[in-house]
Short mmCIF file of C-alpha atoms in Angstrom, two decimals:
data_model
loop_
_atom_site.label_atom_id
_atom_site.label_comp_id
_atom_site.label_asym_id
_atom_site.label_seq_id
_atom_site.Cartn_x
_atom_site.Cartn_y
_atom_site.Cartn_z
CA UNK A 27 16.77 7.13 -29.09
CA UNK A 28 13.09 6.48 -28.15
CA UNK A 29 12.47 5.97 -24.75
CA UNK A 30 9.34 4.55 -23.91
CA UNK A 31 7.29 3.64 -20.16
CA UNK A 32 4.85 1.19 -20.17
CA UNK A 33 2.30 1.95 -17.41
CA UNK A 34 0.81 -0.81 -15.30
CA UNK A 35 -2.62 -0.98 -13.61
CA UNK A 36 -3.01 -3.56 -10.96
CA UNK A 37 -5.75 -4.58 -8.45
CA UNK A 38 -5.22 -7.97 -7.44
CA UNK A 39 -3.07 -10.08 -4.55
CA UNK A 40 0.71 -9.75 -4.43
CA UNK A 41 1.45 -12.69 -6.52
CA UNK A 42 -1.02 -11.38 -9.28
CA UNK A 43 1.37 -8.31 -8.77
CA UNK A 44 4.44 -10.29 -8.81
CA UNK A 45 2.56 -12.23 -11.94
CA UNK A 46 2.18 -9.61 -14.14
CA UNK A 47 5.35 -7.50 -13.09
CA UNK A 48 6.93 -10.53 -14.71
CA UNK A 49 4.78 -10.86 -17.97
CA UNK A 50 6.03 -7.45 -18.27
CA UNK A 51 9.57 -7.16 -18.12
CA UNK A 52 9.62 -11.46 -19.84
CA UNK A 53 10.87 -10.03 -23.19
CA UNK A 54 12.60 -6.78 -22.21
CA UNK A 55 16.38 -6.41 -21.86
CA UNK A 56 16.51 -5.35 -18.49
CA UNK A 57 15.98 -9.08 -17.17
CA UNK A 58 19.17 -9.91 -18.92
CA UNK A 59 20.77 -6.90 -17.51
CA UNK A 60 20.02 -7.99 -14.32
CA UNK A 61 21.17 -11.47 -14.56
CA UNK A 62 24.08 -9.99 -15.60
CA UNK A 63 25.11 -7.68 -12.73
CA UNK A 64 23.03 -9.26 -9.54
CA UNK A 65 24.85 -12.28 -7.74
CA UNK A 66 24.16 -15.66 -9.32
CA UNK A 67 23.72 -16.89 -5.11
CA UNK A 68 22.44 -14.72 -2.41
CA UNK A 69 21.82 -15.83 1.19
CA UNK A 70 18.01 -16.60 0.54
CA UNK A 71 17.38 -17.72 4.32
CA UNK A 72 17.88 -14.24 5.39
CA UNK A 73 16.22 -12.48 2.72
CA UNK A 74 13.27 -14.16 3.61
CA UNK A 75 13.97 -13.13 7.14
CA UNK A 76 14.20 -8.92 6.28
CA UNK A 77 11.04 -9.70 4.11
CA UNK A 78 9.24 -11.47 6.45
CA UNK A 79 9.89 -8.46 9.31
CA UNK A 80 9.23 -5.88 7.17
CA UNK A 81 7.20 -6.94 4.17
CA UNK A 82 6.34 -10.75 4.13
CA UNK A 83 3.48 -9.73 1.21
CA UNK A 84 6.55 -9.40 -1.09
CA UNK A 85 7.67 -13.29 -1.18
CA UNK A 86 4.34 -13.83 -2.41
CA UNK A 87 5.41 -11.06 -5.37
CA UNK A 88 8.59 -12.51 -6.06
CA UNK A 89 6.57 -16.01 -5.80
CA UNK A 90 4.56 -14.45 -8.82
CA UNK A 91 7.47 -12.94 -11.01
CA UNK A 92 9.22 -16.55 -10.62
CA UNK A 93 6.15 -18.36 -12.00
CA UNK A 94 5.32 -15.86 -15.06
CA UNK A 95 9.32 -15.83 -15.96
CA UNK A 96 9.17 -19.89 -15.62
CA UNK A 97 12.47 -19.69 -13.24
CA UNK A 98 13.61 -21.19 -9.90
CA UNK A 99 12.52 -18.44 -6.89
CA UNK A 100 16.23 -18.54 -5.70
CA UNK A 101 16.52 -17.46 -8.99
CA UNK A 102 13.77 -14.54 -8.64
CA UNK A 103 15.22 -13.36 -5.57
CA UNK A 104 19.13 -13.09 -6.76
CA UNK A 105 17.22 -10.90 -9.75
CA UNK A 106 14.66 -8.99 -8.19
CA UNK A 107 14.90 -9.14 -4.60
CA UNK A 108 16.95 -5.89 -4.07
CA UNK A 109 19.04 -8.19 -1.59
CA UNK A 110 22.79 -8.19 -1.54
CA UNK A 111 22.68 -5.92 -4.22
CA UNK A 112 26.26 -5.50 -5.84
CA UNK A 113 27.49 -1.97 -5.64
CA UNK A 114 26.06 0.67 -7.78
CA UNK A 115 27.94 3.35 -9.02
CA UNK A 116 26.84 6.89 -10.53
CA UNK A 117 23.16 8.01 -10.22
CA UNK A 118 21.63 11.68 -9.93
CA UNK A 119 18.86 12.12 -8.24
CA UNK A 120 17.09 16.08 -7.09
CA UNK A 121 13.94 16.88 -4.89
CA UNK A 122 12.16 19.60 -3.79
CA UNK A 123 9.69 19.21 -0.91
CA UNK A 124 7.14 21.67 0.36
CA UNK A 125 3.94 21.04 2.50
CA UNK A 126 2.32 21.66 -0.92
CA UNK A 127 3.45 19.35 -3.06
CA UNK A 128 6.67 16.72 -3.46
CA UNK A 129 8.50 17.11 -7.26
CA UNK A 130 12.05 15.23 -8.13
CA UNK A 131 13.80 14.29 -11.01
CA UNK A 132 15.85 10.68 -11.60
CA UNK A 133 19.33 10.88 -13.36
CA UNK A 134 20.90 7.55 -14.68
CA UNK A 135 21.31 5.44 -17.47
CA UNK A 136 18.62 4.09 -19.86
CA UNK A 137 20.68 0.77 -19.99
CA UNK A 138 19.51 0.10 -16.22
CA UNK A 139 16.05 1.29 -16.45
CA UNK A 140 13.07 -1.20 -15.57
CA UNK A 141 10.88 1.14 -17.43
CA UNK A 142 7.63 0.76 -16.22
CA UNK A 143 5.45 2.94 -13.95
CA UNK A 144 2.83 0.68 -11.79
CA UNK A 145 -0.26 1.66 -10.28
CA UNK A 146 -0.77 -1.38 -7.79
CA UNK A 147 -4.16 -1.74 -5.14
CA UNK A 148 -2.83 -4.75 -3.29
CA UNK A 149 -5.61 -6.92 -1.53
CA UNK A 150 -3.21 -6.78 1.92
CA UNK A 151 -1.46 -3.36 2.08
CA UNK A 152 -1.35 0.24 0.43
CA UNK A 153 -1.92 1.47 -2.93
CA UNK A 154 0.96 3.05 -4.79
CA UNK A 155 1.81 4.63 -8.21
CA UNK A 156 5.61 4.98 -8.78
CA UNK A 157 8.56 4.01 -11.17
CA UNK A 158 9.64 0.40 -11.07
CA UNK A 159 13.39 -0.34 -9.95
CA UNK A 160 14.53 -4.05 -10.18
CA UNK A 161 10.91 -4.87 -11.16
CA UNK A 162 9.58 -4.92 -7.36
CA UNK A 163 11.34 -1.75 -6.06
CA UNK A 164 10.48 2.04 -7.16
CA UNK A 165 12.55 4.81 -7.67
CA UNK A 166 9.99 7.24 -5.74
CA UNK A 167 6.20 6.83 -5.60
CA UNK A 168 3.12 7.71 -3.50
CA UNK A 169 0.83 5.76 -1.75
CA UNK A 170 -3.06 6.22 -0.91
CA UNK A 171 -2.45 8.17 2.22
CA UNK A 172 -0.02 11.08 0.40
CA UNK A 173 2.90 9.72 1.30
CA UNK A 174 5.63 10.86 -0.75
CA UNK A 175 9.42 9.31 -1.30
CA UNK A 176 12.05 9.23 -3.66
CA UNK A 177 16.07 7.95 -2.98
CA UNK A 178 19.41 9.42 -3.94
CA UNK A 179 22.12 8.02 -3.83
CA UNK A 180 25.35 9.19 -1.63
CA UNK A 181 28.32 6.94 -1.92
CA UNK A 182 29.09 3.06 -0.96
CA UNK A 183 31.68 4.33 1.91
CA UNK A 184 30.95 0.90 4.43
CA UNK A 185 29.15 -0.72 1.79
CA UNK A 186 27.05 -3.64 3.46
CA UNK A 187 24.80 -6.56 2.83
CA UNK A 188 21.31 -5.47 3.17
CA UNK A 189 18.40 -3.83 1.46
CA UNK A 190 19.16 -1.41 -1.87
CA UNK A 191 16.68 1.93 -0.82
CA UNK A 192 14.10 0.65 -3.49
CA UNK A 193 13.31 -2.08 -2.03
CA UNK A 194 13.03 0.58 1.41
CA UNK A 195 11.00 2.34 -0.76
CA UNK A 196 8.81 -0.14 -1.57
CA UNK A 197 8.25 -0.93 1.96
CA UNK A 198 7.69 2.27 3.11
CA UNK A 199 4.78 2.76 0.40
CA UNK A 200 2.87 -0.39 1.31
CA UNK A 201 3.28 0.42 4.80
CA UNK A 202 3.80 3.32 5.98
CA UNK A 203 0.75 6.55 6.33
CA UNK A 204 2.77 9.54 7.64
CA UNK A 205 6.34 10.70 7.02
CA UNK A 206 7.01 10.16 10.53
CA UNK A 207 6.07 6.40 9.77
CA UNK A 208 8.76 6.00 7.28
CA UNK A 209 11.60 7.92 9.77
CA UNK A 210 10.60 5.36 11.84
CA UNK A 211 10.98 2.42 9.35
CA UNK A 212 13.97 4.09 7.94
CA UNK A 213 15.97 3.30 11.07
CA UNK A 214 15.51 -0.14 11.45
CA UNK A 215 15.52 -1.46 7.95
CA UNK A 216 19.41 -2.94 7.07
CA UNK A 217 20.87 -0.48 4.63
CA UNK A 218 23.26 -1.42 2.35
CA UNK A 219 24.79 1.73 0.96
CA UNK A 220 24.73 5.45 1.45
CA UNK A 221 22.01 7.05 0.71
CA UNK A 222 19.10 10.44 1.18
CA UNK A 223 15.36 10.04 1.03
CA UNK A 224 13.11 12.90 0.42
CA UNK A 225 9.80 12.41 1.84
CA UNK A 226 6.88 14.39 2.51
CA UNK A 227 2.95 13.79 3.18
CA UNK A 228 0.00 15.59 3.13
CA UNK A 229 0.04 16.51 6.46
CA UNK A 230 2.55 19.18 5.30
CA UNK A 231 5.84 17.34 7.16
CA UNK A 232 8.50 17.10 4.72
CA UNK A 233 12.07 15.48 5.90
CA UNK A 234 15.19 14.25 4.03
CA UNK A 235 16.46 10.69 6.02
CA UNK A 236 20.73 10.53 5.37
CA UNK A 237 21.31 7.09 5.91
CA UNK A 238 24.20 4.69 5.95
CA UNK A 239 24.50 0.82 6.67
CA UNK A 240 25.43 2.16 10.52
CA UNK A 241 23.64 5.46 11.10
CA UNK A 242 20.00 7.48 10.09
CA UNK A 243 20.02 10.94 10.51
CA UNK A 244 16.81 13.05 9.81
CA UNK A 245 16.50 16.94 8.46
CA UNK A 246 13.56 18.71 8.78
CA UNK A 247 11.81 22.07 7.70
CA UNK A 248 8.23 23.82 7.52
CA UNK A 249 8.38 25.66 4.66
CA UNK A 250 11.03 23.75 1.93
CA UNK A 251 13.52 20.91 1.66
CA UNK A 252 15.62 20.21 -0.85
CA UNK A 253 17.41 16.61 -1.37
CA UNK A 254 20.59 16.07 -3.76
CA UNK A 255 23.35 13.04 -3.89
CA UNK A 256 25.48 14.64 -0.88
CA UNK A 257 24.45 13.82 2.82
CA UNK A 258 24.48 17.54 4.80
CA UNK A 259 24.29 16.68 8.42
CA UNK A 260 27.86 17.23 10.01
CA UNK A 261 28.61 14.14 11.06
CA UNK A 262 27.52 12.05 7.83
CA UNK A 263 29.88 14.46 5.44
CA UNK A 264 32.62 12.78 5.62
CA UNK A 265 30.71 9.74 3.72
CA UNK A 266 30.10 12.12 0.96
CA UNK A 267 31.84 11.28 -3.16
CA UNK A 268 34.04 13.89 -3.86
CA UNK A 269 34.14 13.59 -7.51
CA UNK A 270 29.87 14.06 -7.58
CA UNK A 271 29.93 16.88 -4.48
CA UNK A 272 30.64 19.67 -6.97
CA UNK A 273 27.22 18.88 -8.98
CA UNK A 274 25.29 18.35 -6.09
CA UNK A 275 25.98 21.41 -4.67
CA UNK A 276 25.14 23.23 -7.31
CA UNK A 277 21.88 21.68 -7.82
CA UNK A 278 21.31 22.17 -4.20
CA UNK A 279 21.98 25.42 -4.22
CA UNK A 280 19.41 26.23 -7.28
CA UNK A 281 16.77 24.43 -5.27
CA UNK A 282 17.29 26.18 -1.77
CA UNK A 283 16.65 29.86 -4.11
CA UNK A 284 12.99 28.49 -4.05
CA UNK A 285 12.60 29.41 -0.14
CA UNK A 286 12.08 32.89 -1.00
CA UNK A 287 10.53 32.43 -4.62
CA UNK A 288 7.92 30.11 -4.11
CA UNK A 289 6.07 28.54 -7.50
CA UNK A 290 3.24 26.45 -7.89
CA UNK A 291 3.19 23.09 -8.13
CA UNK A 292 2.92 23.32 -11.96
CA UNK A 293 5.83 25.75 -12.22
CA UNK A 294 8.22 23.71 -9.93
CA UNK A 295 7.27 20.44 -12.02
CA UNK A 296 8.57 22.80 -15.08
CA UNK A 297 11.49 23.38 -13.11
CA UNK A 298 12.78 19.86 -13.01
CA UNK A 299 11.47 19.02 -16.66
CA UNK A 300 12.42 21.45 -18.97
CA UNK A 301 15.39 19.52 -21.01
CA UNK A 302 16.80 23.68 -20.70
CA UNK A 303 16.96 23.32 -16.91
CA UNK A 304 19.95 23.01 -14.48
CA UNK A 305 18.46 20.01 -12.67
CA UNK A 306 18.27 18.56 -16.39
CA UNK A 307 20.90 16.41 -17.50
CA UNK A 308 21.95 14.16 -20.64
CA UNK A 309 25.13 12.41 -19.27
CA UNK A 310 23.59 8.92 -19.79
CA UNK A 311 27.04 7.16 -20.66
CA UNK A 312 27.98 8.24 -17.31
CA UNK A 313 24.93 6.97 -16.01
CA UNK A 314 23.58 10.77 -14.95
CA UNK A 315 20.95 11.44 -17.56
CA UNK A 316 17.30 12.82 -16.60
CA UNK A 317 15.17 9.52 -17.28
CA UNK A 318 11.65 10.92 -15.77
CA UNK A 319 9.72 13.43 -13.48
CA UNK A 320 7.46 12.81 -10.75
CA UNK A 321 5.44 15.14 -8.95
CA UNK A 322 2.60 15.11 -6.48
CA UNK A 323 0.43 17.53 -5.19
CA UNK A 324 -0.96 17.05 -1.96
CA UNK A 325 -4.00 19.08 -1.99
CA UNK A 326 -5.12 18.43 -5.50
CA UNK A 327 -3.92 14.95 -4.72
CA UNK A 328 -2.41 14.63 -8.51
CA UNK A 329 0.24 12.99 -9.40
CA UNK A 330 2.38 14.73 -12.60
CA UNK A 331 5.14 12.67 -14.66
CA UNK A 332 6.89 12.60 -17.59
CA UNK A 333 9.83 11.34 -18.85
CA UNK A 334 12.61 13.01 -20.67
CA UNK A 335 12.20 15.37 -23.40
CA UNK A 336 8.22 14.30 -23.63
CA UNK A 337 6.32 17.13 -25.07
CA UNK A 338 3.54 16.61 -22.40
CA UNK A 339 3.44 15.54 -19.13
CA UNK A 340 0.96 12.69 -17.57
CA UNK A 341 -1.38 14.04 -15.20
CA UNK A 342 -3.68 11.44 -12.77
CA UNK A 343 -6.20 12.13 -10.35
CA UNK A 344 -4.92 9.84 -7.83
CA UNK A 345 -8.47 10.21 -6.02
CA UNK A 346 -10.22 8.67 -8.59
CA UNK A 347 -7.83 6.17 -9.76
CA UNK A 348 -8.17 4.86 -5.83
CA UNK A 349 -11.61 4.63 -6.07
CA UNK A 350 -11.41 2.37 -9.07
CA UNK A 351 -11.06 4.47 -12.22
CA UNK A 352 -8.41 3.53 -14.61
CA UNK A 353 -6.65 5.93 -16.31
CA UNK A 354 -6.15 5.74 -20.11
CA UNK A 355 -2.71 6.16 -21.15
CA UNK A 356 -0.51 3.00 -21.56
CA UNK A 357 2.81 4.21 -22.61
CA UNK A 358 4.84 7.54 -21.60
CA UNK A 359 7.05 8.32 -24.27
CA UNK A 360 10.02 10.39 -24.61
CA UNK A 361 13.89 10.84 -26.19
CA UNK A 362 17.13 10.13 -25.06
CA UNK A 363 19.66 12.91 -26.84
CA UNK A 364 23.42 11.74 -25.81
#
């Protein structure tokens, strides 16, 4: 099976965003998948509310999806809003974070996969390049100032209404400068489920946030972190899947052996994306299958990507692409092998 990534290139407001985020996904299946397993109602009043405290700029994007996909805004937010998100099941996830560079891997199902990567200079807050979850909400990204972020998900132990980490994610790259800006945003924004963010920026401070709808803890390290789909801090552990623990720990294990060996930034990248790998999986019935890698280095200031099984990896001079150079490349393509 094909799997193809349309890339997106956008300098305009946040409904322009919103605008052409929807052109995009009009005809793909996704929007249908959506509609089928978001809530046909949500409570818009204090969606709005969240938004407007953390990230009011993102109406105006949901504003713009709802008037390219010719539908009610109610109707935009129960789809896209990454509010009151029904419970998600499954999901991979691995990261590696140095003061060097930040390189992960997403593991789900192609089924549930926005597939777009955006590259979006907003009039009102940061740039950011990362992979599109629930049209407005990425999967991991960086924005202009090197910040770094991806999410894993943990479990939905005390499963509340609030924000799905994408939309968290989202924030935090429009936001947010330093890693110790997105700790901070981290613990106030309304979580809805368990989950880890990796995060590092180019100030060389790298941290993995366990959060839960009722507590954030933070882990830190100078030299390497490494962030999996099972919170470590003592008192979050008992919040941890037991069926997905086994996995995780292995992963975890084969990322903490990179304390002592250290690679490059090119070497780790071929760590997570060789289809040969142990952080490489095809499980996508189960919906833990290796859908795309995303690397940054921090010095270089470079973002590398591919998706699975692509025989060559994207590689962007973020510097130039902020100063208004577009890149070329329109579609990452790759294979799904069940």
């Amino acid at each position: 099976m094909k799997l193809e990534v349309e890339i997106l290139q956008i300098r305009d407001s946040s409904y322009q965003i919103g605008y052409q985020t929807g052109e995009s996904i009009r005809n793909k299946a996704i929007v249908n998948t959506f509609g089928l397993i978001t809530k046909s109602k949500i409570d818009i009043h204090n969606m709005k509310s969240i938004y407007n405290t953390f990230a009011p700029y993102l109406i105006e994007e949901l504003e713009g999806i709802a008037a390219s996909l010719h539908i009610p805004f109610s109707k935009a937010a129960c789809l896209f809003s990454g509010y009151d998100v029904p419970k998600t099941e499954a999901m991979g996830c691995s990261a590696v974070m140095t003061k060097d560079y930040y390189v992960r891997n997403y593991d789900f199902g192609p089924e549930l996969y926005d597939g777009i990567f955006s590259m979006v200079q907003p009039e009102n807050t940061f740039a950011s390049a990362g992979y599109n979850l629930q049209a407005i909400g990425r999967h991991d990204g960086v924005n202009e100032y090197g910040l770094t972020i991806g999410l894993h998900f943990v479990s939905n132990i005390d499963y509340s209404v609030g924000l799905s980490p994408w939309i968290s994610i989202r924030m935090i790259l429009d936001t947010c400068k330093t890693t110790d800006d997105a700790i901070q945003l981290l613990k106030e924004i309304p979580h809805s489920a368990c989950y880890n963010f990796s995060i590092g920026d180019n100030h060389g401070n790298i941290a993995v946030v366990e959060a839960t709808p009722s507590n954030v803890f933070v882990r830190q390290d100078d030299e390497l972190l490494s962030c999996v789909n099972h919170f470590q801090i003592d008192e979050l552990k008992r919040k941890n899947r037991q069926f997905s623990e086994e996995s995780s720990l292995k992963r975890n294990k084969y990322l903490q052996k990179f304390k002592d060996n250290k690679p490059s930034y090119h070497e780790m990248f071929n760590h997570f994306s060789d289809e040969q790998s142990p952080l490489f999986f095809n499980h996508y019935k189960e919906l833990f299958g290796t859908l795309h890698t995303f690397a940054y280095s921090y010095e270089e200031q470079t973002i590398l990507t591919s998706v699975a099984r692509s025989n060559k990896a994207m590689e962007i001079n973020f510097k130039k692409w902020l100063n208004g150079k577009n890149i070329k490349d329109k579609i990452l393509y790759g294979i799904i092998e069940y």
